Amino acid sequence: MDPLTALLAVLLLLALVYWYGTKDFGSLEKLGVPVIKPYPFIGSILKPWESFCVSDDLQNARKYGRLWGLYEGPWAQLFVADVDMAKHIMIKDFDHFQDRPVLFDFEYGRDQMDMMPADRWKVLRSLLAPALTTSGRLKAMTPTMQQCLDDACRRMEAKLRDSPVIDAQADLFGPLTLDVMAQFSFGMKVPDVADKNSVFVKHASAFGVPTDATPNPLITYILTSFPSLGNRVAGRQLIPAFRYFLEMIRRSIKQRRAEGVHRPDLVGVIMDAIDNKVPTAEYRQLRLTEEILLLQGAEMLMAAYDTVGSALNKSAYFLATEPEAAEEVAQEAQELDELTYESVAQLPKLEAFIKEVLRMAPLLVRHFRVCTRDWEYQGLRVPAGTSVTIPMSVFHMDEQLFPEARQFRPARWLEEDAHRSHQYSWMPFGLGPHACLGARLAMVECKFFLAGFLRRYRFLACDQTKFEYLPGSGLFATTKPIMVKVEKL
């Protein structure tokens, strides 16, 4: 190749690379909203490894108002921090925003229900909803939750013999969440949920939020600038875990068929669908195969491991650091004659406590939607294909919506009009038809387990009790374990 041709080839390559790194720039500016200045490849966030999504969203809302745009690498996002507009997007005008962006574009990742286009996820959601939302199915889980609670208490008391201070996630809530969700998602008891070296725990941990490493600036830049590469890296970590859990569900189903056992749990729903739904023309047309149905069981574990575990972990922090509120919910739980599905439902102070935890420190702090049909709202025209981000922390920390928003005040949820006042501004599980399908199950688990622990133990603060957020992540996670002192009653 002669020098001139080589030079032209290099220039063409550089032009193509530059085009890739800037190809969506300008799309947000056309909407007429304030846009945070982007830079090629990097986007609008200059130091993503230092960025904390909650403080970023609050700062941007103060600076730009209720609407702004930014580029995360090449990804253009319209931020909507207006309650009424968010309500239209997620509920009233949902037919214009039926999809979510595909955040996990790799094998198994793209076939999770929440990543699917509307025609596919709606069918799966209607199939799985009864196992996750009906009172009868949730009540049937009570014996399993009680067994998992008792096992967790035995593990914790063994820890307490060595030290009164525990790592709330690693020593208590992580294994507990894995235990109950393994039985719910896979229909089997896993004996080694507390063994960090077990194959099961190692694969489950792949779904967790890494908190023991400082984000590398160069790697963060590369993965932000080239999402396809980021998906490949995520796939290398998660695909083996998905395959492991798919095989677990297959073994569970095979064993049930051999023993002639059928239970009304998630595995039972999947078994019925494999027999009666997969062969139908509708499922074949939508490419809803046996493997995709099995995959949803693995997704339930992935979704619950961090979300439920995080809620319980942060609850331990607030129980330890807010003694007055902790005393009220402990007294309420201790007055129960016994721990049952019905009795736990009658704990308004505990429910208020959990809601306040999820208001102040939800794991997921942004909801994502994709505009699937051109939409107009009060003069704002949003074309199909636009990614919309709803930063819930802006609502959760709004003094107009939640007076004394920076104060941990569970009593706000006991006020007479609390539900009506906050039904569209409190959204840790999302809103509307695309809200978290496991929200009711998550609340039942949190109430049951916290009530069970508060009937036996007291959580106290110590010198090691700290809450430090994890930078460089789109989640409200902690960078160090939450350590609390535990006293047996």
mmCIF file of N, CA and C in Angstrom, residues 294-345:
data_model
loop_
_atom_site.group_PDB
_atom_site.id
_atom_site.type_symbol
_atom_site.label_atom_id
_atom_site.label_comp_id
_atom_site.label_asym_id
_atom_site.label_seq_id
_atom_site.Cartn_x
_atom_site.Cartn_y
_atom_site.Cartn_z
ATOM 1 N N LEU A 294 -37.344 -20.608 31.150
ATOM 2 C CA LEU A 294 -36.430 -20.963 32.237
ATOM 3 C C LEU A 294 -35.593 -19.757 32.656
ATOM 4 N N LEU A 295 -35.228 -18.946 31.683
ATOM 5 C CA LEU A 295 -34.397 -17.773 31.945
ATOM 6 C C LEU A 295 -35.073 -16.806 32.915
ATOM 7 N N GLN A 296 -36.402 -16.736 32.867
ATOM 8 C CA GLN A 296 -37.101 -15.800 33.748
ATOM 9 C C GLN A 296 -36.937 -16.184 35.215
ATOM 10 N N GLY A 297 -36.782 -17.476 35.487
ATOM 11 C CA GLY A 297 -36.504 -17.885 36.858
ATOM 12 C C GLY A 297 -35.160 -17.370 37.328
ATOM 13 N N ALA A 298 -34.159 -17.438 36.448
ATOM 14 C CA ALA A 298 -32.837 -16.897 36.785
ATOM 15 C C ALA A 298 -32.908 -15.386 36.966
ATOM 16 N N GLU A 299 -33.736 -14.725 36.149
ATOM 17 C CA GLU A 299 -33.864 -13.265 36.277
ATOM 18 C C GLU A 299 -34.455 -12.893 37.631
ATOM 19 N N MET A 300 -35.418 -13.699 38.128
ATOM 20 C CA MET A 300 -36.012 -13.403 39.426
ATOM 21 C C MET A 300 -34.952 -13.424 40.522
ATOM 22 N N LEU A 301 -34.038 -14.389 40.445
ATOM 23 C CA LEU A 301 -32.960 -14.435 41.429
ATOM 24 C C LEU A 301 -32.083 -13.198 41.296
ATOM 25 N N MET A 302 -31.728 -12.836 40.065
ATOM 26 C CA MET A 302 -30.879 -11.676 39.825
ATOM 27 C C MET A 302 -31.543 -10.408 40.355
ATOM 28 N N ALA A 303 -32.845 -10.261 40.086
ATOM 29 C CA ALA A 303 -33.555 -9.054 40.502
ATOM 30 C C ALA A 303 -33.656 -8.965 42.018
ATOM 31 N N ALA A 304 -33.901 -10.109 42.671
ATOM 32 C CA ALA A 304 -34.132 -10.093 44.115
ATOM 33 C C ALA A 304 -32.845 -10.017 44.920
ATOM 34 N N TYR A 305 -31.777 -10.616 44.396
ATOM 35 C CA TYR A 305 -30.547 -10.713 45.188
ATOM 36 C C TYR A 305 -30.061 -9.339 45.628
ATOM 37 N N ASP A 306 -30.056 -8.388 44.707
ATOM 38 C CA ASP A 306 -29.593 -7.049 45.069
ATOM 39 C C ASP A 306 -30.703 -6.166 45.612
ATOM 40 N N THR A 307 -31.904 -6.230 45.014
ATOM 41 C CA THR A 307 -32.941 -5.284 45.421
ATOM 42 C C THR A 307 -33.478 -5.587 46.819
ATOM 43 N N VAL A 308 -33.903 -6.830 47.059
ATOM 44 C CA VAL A 308 -34.406 -7.190 48.388
ATOM 45 C C VAL A 308 -33.260 -7.170 49.396
ATOM 46 N N GLY A 309 -32.119 -7.754 49.006
ATOM 47 C CA GLY A 309 -30.972 -7.744 49.909
ATOM 48 C C GLY A 309 -30.536 -6.336 50.265
ATOM 49 N N SER A 310 -30.551 -5.433 49.277
ATOM 50 C CA SER A 310 -30.170 -4.042 49.529
ATOM 51 C C SER A 310 -31.155 -3.360 50.469
ATOM 52 N N ALA A 311 -32.446 -3.590 50.270
ATOM 53 C CA ALA A 311 -33.457 -2.971 51.134
ATOM 54 C C ALA A 311 -33.299 -3.436 52.579
ATOM 55 N N LEU A 312 -33.057 -4.723 52.782
ATOM 56 C CA LEU A 312 -32.868 -5.250 54.133
ATOM 57 C C LEU A 312 -31.567 -4.726 54.738
ATOM 58 N N ASN A 313 -30.524 -4.687 53.939
ATOM 59 C CA ASN A 313 -29.219 -4.204 54.392
ATOM 60 C C ASN A 313 -29.310 -2.751 54.858
ATOM 61 N N LYS A 314 -29.945 -1.918 54.055
ATOM 62 C CA LYS A 314 -30.084 -0.507 54.423
ATOM 63 C C LYS A 314 -31.052 -0.333 55.591
ATOM 64 N N SER A 315 -32.039 -1.217 55.688
ATOM 65 C CA SER A 315 -32.944 -1.170 56.845
ATOM 66 C C SER A 315 -32.165 -1.400 58.134
ATOM 67 N N ALA A 316 -31.200 -2.323 58.098
ATOM 68 C CA ALA A 316 -30.374 -2.563 59.283
ATOM 69 C C ALA A 316 -29.618 -1.295 59.670
ATOM 70 N N TYR A 317 -29.136 -0.566 58.667
ATOM 71 C CA TYR A 317 -28.423 0.684 58.946
ATOM 72 C C TYR A 317 -29.339 1.683 59.648
ATOM 73 N N PHE A 318 -30.541 1.867 59.124
ATOM 74 C CA PHE A 318 -31.449 2.845 59.726
ATOM 75 C C PHE A 318 -31.992 2.358 61.070
ATOM 76 N N LEU A 319 -32.150 1.056 61.250
ATOM 77 C CA LEU A 319 -32.535 0.541 62.568
ATOM 78 C C LEU A 319 -31.454 0.857 63.596
ATOM 79 N N ALA A 320 -30.206 0.796 63.159
ATOM 80 C CA ALA A 320 -29.091 1.052 64.072
ATOM 81 C C ALA A 320 -28.890 2.535 64.347
ATOM 82 N N THR A 321 -29.159 3.380 63.372
ATOM 83 C CA THR A 321 -28.841 4.809 63.505
ATOM 84 C C THR A 321 -30.052 5.679 63.829
ATOM 85 N N GLU A 322 -31.240 5.103 63.776
ATOM 86 C CA GLU A 322 -32.465 5.840 64.117
ATOM 87 C C GLU A 322 -33.166 5.094 65.253
ATOM 88 N N PRO A 323 -32.615 5.168 66.474
ATOM 89 C CA PRO A 323 -33.118 4.337 67.577
ATOM 90 C C PRO A 323 -34.581 4.578 67.939
ATOM 91 N N GLU A 324 -35.056 5.814 67.810
ATOM 92 C CA GLU A 324 -36.453 6.084 68.163
ATOM 93 C C GLU A 324 -37.403 5.374 67.205
ATOM 94 N N ALA A 325 -37.137 5.495 65.909
ATOM 95 C CA ALA A 325 -37.965 4.805 64.919
ATOM 96 C C ALA A 325 -37.825 3.296 65.069
ATOM 97 N N ALA A 326 -36.608 2.835 65.365
ATOM 98 C CA ALA A 326 -36.371 1.401 65.531
ATOM 99 C C ALA A 326 -37.162 0.848 66.704
ATOM 100 N N GLU A 327 -37.221 1.591 67.784
ATOM 101 C CA GLU A 327 -37.959 1.132 68.964
ATOM 102 C C GLU A 327 -39.445 0.985 68.664
ATOM 103 N N GLU A 328 -39.990 1.897 67.880
ATOM 104 C CA GLU A 328 -41.414 1.832 67.547
ATOM 105 C C GLU A 328 -41.743 0.602 66.710
ATOM 106 N N VAL A 329 -40.945 0.330 65.694
ATOM 107 C CA VAL A 329 -41.247 -0.823 64.840
ATOM 108 C C VAL A 329 -40.951 -2.127 65.572
ATOM 109 N N ALA A 330 -39.940 -2.131 66.452
ATOM 110 C CA ALA A 330 -39.636 -3.340 67.220
ATOM 111 C C ALA A 330 -40.782 -3.672 68.165
ATOM 112 N N GLN A 331 -41.307 -2.658 68.828
ATOM 113 C CA GLN A 331 -42.427 -2.888 69.739
ATOM 114 C C GLN A 331 -43.640 -3.417 68.988
ATOM 115 N N GLU A 332 -43.904 -2.867 67.819
ATOM 116 C CA GLU A 332 -45.030 -3.324 67.007
ATOM 117 C C GLU A 332 -44.856 -4.795 66.630
ATOM 118 N N ALA A 333 -43.654 -5.174 66.209
ATOM 119 C CA ALA A 333 -43.403 -6.565 65.810
ATOM 120 C C ALA A 333 -43.479 -7.509 66.999
ATOM 121 N N GLN A 334 -42.993 -7.059 68.155
ATOM 122 C CA GLN A 334 -42.974 -7.918 69.338
ATOM 123 C C GLN A 334 -44.360 -8.135 69.933
ATOM 124 N N GLU A 335 -45.305 -7.300 69.582
ATOM 125 C CA GLU A 335 -46.673 -7.459 70.084
ATOM 126 C C GLU A 335 -47.467 -8.504 69.315
ATOM 127 N N LEU A 336 -46.926 -8.987 68.203
ATOM 128 C CA LEU A 336 -47.612 -10.028 67.441
ATOM 129 C C LEU A 336 -47.629 -11.328 68.236
ATOM 130 N N ASP A 337 -48.756 -12.041 68.167
ATOM 131 C CA ASP A 337 -48.817 -13.357 68.805
ATOM 132 C C ASP A 337 -47.924 -14.347 68.075
ATOM 133 N N GLU A 338 -47.949 -14.285 66.762
ATOM 134 C CA GLU A 338 -47.102 -15.152 65.950
ATOM 135 C C GLU A 338 -46.827 -14.463 64.617
ATOM 136 N N LEU A 339 -45.832 -14.974 63.930
ATOM 137 C CA LEU A 339 -45.430 -14.400 62.645
ATOM 138 C C LEU A 339 -46.122 -15.174 61.528
ATOM 139 N N THR A 340 -47.088 -14.536 60.877
ATOM 140 C CA THR A 340 -47.812 -15.165 59.771
ATOM 141 C C THR A 340 -47.950 -14.167 58.630
ATOM 142 N N TYR A 341 -48.406 -14.652 57.494
ATOM 143 C CA TYR A 341 -48.641 -13.767 56.352
ATOM 144 C C TYR A 341 -49.642 -12.681 56.729
ATOM 145 N N GLU A 342 -50.717 -13.082 57.446
ATOM 146 C CA GLU A 342 -51.760 -12.121 57.817
ATOM 147 C C GLU A 342 -51.271 -11.137 58.872
ATOM 148 N N SER A 343 -50.524 -11.625 59.865
ATOM 149 C CA SER A 343 -50.104 -10.728 60.943
ATOM 150 C C SER A 343 -49.086 -9.696 60.455
ATOM 151 N N VAL A 344 -48.195 -10.113 59.568
ATOM 152 C CA VAL A 344 -47.192 -9.187 59.040
ATOM 153 C C VAL A 344 -47.852 -8.087 58.218
ATOM 154 N N ALA A 345 -48.982 -8.410 57.593
ATOM 155 C CA ALA A 345 -49.698 -7.403 56.805
ATOM 156 C C ALA A 345 -50.297 -6.315 57.690
#
